[in-house]
mmCIF file of C-alpha atoms in Angstrom:
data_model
loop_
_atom_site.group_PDB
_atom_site.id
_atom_site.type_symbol
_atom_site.label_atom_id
_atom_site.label_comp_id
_atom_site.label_asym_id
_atom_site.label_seq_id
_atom_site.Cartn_x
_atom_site.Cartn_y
_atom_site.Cartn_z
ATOM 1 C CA UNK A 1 -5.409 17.557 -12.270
ATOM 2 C CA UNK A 2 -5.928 15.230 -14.957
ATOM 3 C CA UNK A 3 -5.618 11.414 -13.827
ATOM 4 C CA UNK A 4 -4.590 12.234 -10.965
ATOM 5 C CA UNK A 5 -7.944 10.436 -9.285
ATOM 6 C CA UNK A 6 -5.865 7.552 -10.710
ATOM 7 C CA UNK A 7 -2.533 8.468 -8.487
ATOM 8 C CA UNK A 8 -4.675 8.533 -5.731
ATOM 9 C CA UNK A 9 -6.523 5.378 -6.269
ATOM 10 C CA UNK A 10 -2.432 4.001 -6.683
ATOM 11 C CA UNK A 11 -1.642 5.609 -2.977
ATOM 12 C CA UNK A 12 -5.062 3.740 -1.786
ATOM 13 C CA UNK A 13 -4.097 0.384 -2.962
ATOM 14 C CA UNK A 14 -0.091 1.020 -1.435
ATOM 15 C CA UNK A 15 -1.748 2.382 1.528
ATOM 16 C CA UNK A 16 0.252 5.449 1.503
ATOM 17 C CA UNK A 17 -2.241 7.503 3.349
ATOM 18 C CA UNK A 18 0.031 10.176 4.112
ATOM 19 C CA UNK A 19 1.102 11.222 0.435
ATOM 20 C CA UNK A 20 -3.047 10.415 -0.722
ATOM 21 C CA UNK A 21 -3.471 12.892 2.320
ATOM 22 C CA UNK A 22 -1.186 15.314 1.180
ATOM 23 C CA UNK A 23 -2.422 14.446 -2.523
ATOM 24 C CA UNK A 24 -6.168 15.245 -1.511
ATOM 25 C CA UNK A 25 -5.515 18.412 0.739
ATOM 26 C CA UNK A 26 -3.739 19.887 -2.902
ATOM 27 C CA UNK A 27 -6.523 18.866 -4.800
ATOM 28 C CA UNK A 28 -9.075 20.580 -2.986
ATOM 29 C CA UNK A 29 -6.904 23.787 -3.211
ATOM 30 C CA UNK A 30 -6.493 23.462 -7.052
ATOM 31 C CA UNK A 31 -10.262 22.755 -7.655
ATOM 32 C CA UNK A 32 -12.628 21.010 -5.214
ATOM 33 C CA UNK A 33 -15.415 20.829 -8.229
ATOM 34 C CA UNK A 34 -13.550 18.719 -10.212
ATOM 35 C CA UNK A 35 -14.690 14.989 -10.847
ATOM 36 C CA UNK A 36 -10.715 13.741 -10.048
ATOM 37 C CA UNK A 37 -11.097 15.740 -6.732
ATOM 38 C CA UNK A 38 -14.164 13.654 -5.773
ATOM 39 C CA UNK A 39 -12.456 10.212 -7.142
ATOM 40 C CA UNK A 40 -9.561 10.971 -4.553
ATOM 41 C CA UNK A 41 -11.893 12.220 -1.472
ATOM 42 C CA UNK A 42 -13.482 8.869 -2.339
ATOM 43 C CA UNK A 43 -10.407 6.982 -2.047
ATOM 44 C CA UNK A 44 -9.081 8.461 1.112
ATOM 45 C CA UNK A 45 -12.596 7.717 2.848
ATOM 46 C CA UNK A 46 -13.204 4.099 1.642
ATOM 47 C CA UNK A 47 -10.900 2.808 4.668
ATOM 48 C CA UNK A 48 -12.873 4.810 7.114
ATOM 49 C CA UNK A 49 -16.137 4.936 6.021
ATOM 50 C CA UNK A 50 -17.424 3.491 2.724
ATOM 51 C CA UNK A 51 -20.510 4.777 2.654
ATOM 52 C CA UNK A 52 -19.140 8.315 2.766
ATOM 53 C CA UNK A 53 -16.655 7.344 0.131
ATOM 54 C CA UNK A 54 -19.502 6.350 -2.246
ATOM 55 C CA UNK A 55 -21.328 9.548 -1.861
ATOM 56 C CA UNK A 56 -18.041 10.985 -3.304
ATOM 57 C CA UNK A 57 -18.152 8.762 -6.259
ATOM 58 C CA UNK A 58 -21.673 9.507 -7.205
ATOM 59 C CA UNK A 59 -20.522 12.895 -7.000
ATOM 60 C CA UNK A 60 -18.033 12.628 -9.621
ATOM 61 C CA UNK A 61 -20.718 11.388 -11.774
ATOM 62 C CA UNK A 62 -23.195 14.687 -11.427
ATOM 63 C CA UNK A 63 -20.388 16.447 -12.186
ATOM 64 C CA UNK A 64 -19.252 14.583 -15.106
ATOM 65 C CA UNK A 65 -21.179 11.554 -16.174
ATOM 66 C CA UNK A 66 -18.556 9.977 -18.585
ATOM 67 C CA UNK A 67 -15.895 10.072 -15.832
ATOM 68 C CA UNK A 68 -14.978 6.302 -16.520
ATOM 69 C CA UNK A 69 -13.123 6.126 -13.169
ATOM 70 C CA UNK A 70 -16.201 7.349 -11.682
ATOM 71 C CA UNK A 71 -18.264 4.641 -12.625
ATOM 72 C CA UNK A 72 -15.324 1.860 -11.427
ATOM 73 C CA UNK A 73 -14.717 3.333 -8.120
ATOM 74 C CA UNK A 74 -18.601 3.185 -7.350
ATOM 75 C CA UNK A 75 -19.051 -0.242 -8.902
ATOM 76 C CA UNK A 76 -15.811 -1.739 -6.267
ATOM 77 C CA UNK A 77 -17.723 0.364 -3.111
ATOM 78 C CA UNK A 78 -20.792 -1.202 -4.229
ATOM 79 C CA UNK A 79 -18.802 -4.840 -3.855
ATOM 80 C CA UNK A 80 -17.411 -3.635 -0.672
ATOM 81 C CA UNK A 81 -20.639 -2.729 1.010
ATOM 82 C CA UNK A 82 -22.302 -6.192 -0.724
ATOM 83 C CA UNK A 83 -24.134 -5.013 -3.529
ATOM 84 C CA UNK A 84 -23.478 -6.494 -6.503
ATOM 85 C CA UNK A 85 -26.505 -6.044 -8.430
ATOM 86 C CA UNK A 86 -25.732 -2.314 -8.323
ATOM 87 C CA UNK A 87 -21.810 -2.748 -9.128
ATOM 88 C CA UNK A 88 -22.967 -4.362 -12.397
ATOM 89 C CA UNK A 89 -24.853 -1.562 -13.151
ATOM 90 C CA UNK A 90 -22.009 0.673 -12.616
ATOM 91 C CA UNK A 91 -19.554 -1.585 -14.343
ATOM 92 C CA UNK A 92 -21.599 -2.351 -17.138
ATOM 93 C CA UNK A 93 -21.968 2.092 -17.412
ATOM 94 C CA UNK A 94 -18.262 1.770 -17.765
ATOM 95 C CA UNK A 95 -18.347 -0.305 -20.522
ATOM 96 C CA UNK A 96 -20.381 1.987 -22.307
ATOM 97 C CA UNK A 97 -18.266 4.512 -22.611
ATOM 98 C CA UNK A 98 -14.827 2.890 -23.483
ATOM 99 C CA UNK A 99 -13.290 -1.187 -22.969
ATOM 100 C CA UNK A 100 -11.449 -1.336 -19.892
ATOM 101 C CA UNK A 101 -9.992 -4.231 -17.763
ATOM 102 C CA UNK A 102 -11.484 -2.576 -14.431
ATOM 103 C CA UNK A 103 -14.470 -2.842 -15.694
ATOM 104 C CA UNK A 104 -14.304 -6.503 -16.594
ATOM 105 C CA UNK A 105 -12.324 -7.585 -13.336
ATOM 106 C CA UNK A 106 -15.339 -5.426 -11.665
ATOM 107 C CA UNK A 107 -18.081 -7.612 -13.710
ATOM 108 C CA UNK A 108 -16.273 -10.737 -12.900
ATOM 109 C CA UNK A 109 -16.382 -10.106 -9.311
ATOM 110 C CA UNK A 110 -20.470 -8.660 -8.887
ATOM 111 C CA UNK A 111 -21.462 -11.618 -11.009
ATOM 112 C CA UNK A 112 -19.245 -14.136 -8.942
ATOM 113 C CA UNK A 113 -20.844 -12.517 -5.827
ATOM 114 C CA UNK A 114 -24.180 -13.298 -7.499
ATOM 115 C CA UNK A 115 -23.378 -16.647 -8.104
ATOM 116 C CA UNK A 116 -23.919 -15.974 -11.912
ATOM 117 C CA UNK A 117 -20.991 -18.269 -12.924
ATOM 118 C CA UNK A 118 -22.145 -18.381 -16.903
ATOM 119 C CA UNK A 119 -22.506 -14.076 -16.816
ATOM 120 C CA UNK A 120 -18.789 -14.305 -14.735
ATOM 121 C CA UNK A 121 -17.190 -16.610 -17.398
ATOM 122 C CA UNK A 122 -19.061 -15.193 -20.663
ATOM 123 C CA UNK A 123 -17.418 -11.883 -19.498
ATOM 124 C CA UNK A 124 -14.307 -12.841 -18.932
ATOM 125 C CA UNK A 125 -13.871 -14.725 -22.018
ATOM 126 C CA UNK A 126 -15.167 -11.245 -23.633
ATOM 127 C CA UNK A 127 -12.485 -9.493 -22.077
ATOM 128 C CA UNK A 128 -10.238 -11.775 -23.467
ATOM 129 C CA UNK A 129 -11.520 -11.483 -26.740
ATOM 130 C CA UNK A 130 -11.330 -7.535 -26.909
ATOM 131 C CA UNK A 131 -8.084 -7.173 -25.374
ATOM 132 C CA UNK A 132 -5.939 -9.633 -27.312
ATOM 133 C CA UNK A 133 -2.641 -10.716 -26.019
ATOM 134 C CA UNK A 134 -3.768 -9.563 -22.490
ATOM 135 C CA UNK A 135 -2.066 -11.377 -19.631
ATOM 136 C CA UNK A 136 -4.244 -9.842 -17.603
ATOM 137 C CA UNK A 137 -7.078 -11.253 -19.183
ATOM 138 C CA UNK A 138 -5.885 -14.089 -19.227
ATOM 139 C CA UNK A 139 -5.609 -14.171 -15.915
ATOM 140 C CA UNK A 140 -9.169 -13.472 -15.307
ATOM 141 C CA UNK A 141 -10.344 -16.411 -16.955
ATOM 142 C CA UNK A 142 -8.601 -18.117 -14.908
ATOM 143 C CA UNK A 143 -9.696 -16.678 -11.704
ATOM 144 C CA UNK A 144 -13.565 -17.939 -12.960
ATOM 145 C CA UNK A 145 -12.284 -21.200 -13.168
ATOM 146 C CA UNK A 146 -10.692 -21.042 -10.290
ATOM 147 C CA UNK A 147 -13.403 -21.147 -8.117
ATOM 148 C CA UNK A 148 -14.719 -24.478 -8.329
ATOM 149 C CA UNK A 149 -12.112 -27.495 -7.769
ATOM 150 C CA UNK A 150 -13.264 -29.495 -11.303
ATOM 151 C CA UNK A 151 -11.920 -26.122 -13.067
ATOM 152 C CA UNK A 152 -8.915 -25.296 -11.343
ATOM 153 C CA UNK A 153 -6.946 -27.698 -14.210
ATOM 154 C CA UNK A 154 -8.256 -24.856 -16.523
ATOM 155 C CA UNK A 155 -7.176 -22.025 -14.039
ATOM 156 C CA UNK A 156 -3.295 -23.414 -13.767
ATOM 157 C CA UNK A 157 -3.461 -23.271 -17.302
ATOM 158 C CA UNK A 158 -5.089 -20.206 -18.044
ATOM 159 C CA UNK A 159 -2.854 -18.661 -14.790
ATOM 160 C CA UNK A 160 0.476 -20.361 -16.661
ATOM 161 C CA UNK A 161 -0.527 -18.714 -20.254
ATOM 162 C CA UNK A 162 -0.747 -15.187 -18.655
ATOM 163 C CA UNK A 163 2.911 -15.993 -17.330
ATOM 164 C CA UNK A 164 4.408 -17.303 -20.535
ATOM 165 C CA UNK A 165 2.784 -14.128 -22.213
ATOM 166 C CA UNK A 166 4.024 -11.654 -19.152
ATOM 167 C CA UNK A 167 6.975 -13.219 -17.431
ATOM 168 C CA UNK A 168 6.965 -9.713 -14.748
ATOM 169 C CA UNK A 169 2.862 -10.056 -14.371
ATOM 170 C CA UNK A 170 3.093 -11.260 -10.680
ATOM 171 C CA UNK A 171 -0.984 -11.311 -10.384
ATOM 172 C CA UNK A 172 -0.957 -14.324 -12.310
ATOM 173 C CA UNK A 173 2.351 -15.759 -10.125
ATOM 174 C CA UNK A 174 -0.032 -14.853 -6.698
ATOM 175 C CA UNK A 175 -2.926 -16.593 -8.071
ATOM 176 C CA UNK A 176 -1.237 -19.998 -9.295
ATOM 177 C CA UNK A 177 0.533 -19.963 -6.118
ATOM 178 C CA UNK A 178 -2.829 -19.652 -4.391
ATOM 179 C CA UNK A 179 -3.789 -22.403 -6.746
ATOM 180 C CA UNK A 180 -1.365 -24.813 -5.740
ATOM 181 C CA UNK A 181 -1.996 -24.371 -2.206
ATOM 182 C CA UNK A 182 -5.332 -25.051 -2.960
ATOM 183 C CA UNK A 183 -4.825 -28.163 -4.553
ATOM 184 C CA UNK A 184 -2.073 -29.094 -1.571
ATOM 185 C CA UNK A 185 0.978 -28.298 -3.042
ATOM 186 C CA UNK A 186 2.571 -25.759 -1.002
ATOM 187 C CA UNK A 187 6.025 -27.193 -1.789
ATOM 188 C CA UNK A 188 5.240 -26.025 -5.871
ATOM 189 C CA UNK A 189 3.630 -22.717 -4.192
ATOM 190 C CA UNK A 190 6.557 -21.625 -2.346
ATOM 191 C CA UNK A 191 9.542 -22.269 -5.400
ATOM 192 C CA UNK A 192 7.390 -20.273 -7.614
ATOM 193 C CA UNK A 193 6.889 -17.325 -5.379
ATOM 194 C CA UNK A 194 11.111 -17.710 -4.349
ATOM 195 C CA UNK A 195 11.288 -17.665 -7.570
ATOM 196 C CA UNK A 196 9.888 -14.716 -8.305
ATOM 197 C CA UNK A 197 11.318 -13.073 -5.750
ATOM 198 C CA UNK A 198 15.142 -13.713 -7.055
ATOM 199 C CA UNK A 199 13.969 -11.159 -9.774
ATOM 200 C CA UNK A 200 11.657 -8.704 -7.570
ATOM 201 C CA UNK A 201 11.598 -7.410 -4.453
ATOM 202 C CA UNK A 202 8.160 -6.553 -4.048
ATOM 203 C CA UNK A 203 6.272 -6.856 -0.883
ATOM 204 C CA UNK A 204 3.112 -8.859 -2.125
ATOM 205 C CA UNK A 205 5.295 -11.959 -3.192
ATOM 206 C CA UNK A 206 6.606 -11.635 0.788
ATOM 207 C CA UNK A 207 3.010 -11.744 2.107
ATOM 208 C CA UNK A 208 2.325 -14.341 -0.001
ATOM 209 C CA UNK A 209 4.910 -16.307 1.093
ATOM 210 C CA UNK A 210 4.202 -15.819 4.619
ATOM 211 C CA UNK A 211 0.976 -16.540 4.321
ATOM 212 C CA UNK A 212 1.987 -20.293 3.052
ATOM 213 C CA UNK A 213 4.327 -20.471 5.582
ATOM 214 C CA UNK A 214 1.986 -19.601 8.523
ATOM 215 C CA UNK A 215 -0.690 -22.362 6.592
ATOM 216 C CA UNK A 216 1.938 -24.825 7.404
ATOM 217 C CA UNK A 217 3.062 -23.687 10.414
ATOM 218 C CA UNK A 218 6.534 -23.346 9.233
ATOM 219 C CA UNK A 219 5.680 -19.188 11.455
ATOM 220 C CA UNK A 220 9.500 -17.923 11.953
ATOM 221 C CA UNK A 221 9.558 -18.486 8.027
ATOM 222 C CA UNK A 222 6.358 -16.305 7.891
ATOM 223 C CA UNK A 223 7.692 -13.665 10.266
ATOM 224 C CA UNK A 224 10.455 -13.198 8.533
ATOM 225 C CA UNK A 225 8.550 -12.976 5.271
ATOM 226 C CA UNK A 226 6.292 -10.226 6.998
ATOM 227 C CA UNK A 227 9.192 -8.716 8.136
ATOM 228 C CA UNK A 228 10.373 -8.394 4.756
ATOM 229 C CA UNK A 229 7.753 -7.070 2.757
ATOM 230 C CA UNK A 230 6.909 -4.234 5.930
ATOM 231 C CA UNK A 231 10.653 -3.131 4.846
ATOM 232 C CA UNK A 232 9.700 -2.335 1.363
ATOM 233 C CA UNK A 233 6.744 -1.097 2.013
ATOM 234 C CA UNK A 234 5.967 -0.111 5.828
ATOM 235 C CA UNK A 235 2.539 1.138 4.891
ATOM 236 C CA UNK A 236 1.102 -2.326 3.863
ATOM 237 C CA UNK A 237 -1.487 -2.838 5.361
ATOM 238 C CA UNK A 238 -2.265 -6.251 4.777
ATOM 239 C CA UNK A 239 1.540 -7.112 6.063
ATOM 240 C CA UNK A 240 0.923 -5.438 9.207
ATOM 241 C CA UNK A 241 -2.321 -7.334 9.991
ATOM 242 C CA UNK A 242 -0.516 -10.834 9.088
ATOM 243 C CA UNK A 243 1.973 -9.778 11.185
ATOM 244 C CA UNK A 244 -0.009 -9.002 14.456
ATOM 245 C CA UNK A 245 -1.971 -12.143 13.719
ATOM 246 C CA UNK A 246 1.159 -13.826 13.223
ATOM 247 C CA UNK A 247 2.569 -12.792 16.664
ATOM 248 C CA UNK A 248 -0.740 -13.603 18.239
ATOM 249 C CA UNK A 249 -0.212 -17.494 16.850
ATOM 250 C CA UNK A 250 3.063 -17.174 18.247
ATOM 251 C CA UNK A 251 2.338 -16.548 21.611
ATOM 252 C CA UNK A 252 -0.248 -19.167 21.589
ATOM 253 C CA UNK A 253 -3.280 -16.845 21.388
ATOM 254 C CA UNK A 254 -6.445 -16.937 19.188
ATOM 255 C CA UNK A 255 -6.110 -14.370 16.502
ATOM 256 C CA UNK A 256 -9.758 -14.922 16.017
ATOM 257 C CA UNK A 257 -10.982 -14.073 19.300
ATOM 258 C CA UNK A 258 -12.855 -10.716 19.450
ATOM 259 C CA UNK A 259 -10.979 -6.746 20.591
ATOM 260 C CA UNK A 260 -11.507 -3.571 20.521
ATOM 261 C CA UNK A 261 -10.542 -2.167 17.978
ATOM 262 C CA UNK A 262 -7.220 0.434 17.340
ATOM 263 C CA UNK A 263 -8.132 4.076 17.120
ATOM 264 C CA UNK A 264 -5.165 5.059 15.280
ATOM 265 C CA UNK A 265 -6.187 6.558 11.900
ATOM 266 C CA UNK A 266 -4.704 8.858 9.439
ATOM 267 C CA UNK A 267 -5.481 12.550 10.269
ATOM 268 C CA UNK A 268 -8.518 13.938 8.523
ATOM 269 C CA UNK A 269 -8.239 15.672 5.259
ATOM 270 C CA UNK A 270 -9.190 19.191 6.780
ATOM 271 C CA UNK A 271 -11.751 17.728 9.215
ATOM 272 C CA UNK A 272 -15.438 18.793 8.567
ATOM 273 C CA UNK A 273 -15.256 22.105 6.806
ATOM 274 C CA UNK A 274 -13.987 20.837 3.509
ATOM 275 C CA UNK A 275 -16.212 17.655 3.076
ATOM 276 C CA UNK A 276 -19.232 20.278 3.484
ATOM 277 C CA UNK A 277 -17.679 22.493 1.403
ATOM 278 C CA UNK A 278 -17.543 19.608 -1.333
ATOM 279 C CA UNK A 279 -21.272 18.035 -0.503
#
């Protein structure tokens, strides 16, 4: 059972429902008290219902309170349902008990969303500090600078470090592409992420490029693109949205305009009985 709250936060963020499912229904099984059990019930509910998802986190934290994943997944549901005075809270109880880079990308974010710029950058350059020769830090500092145009100069730089340092780290590849299409240069955005992609398949440098493509109108380019990365990975979710968007632009329809929306979900993880079982 142990980390394997952390598989299941993996299957959330490749939006394989069906092995987290499978993943959660075992857990439950195994041990439905334990704090990794809640962590997972957590992540299969935060598409559906975030609210329910949180009361799982919390959960994993009366059952063990120095459950660091605990604290992270109920500092990012905090973000998600727009509160991030109490996701600094919850980040910062993190940090108490051991230095991780969630827990600074987590900061970075609640004190972005409360326009604490200073707190955002201060932390970030902290991260950097304790995790020496982090890419990923790096990157984070660059994501603060980011934000405003006079620092993005400081962001391609900071985003170009993180590459130098991790060649493979494609975060930092996303974001400078980002960056250049920020700035206008969607010609520089596009040979970095082909770039990339001569050395790995992976399906966010396909959505990436689509979504440039699309920007520019240049849309059988994106289809293709979002045809590409729903091959590697079919349950992507943000590929499949892009791509019904996309085919709305096609046909000369709004993608903005209001619908209801699909019913579809994945099947409950043993309906009603076990989430009362567990609360």
């Amino acid at each position: 059972m142990t980390y394997m709250d952390e598989y299941a936060i993996l299957l959330k963020l490749k939006s394989d429902y069906t092995k987290l499912n499978k993943l959660v229904h075992d857990m439950l099984h195994i041990d439905p008290a334990r704090p990794e059990t809640c962590i997972a019930l957590a992540a299969f509910w935060e598409r559906k219902d975030e609210r329910k998802a949180l009361t799982y986190a919390e959960k994993s934290l009366r059952v063990d309170d120095r459950h660091i994943t605990g604290y992270i997944m109920k500092g990012n549901l905090h973000l998600s349902l727009n509160r991030p005075d109490l996701a600094v809270t919850d980040f910062r109880g993190a940090q108490e008990l051991r230095a991780d880079l969630r827990s600074y990308q987590g900061l970075v974010r609640a004190y972005l969303a409360l326009s604490k710029c200073k707190d955002a950058l201060f932390t970030a350059r902290e991260a950097m500090k304790v995790m020496h020769q982090s890419a990923k830090a790096l990157k984070l500092v660059g994501d603060v600078h980011a934000i405003s145009s006079s620092g993005r100069e400081k962001a391609r730089k900071f985003y170009e470090s993180a590459i130098r340092l991790e060649p493979g780290f494609l975060g930092a590849a996303l974001a400078l592409a980002d960056l250049h299409v920020a700035e206008g240069r969607n010609k520089e955005a596009v040979l970095l992420l082909e770039r990339y992609l001569r050395q790995w398949a992976d399906d966010s440098l396909h959505i990436k490029l689509a979504q440039v493509f699309a920007a520019t109108s240049l849309l059988s380019d994106a289809l293709s693109h979002y045809q590409s990365a729903l091959r590697i990975n079919p349950h992507n979710e943000a590929a499949k949205k892009g791509l019904e968007r996309l085919e709305k632009q096609m046909k000369g329809v709004d993608p903005d305009a209001p619908e209801d929306e699909d019913e579809n979900e994945a099947d409950d993880v043993d309906g009603d009985q076990d989430d009362a079982e567990l609360l």
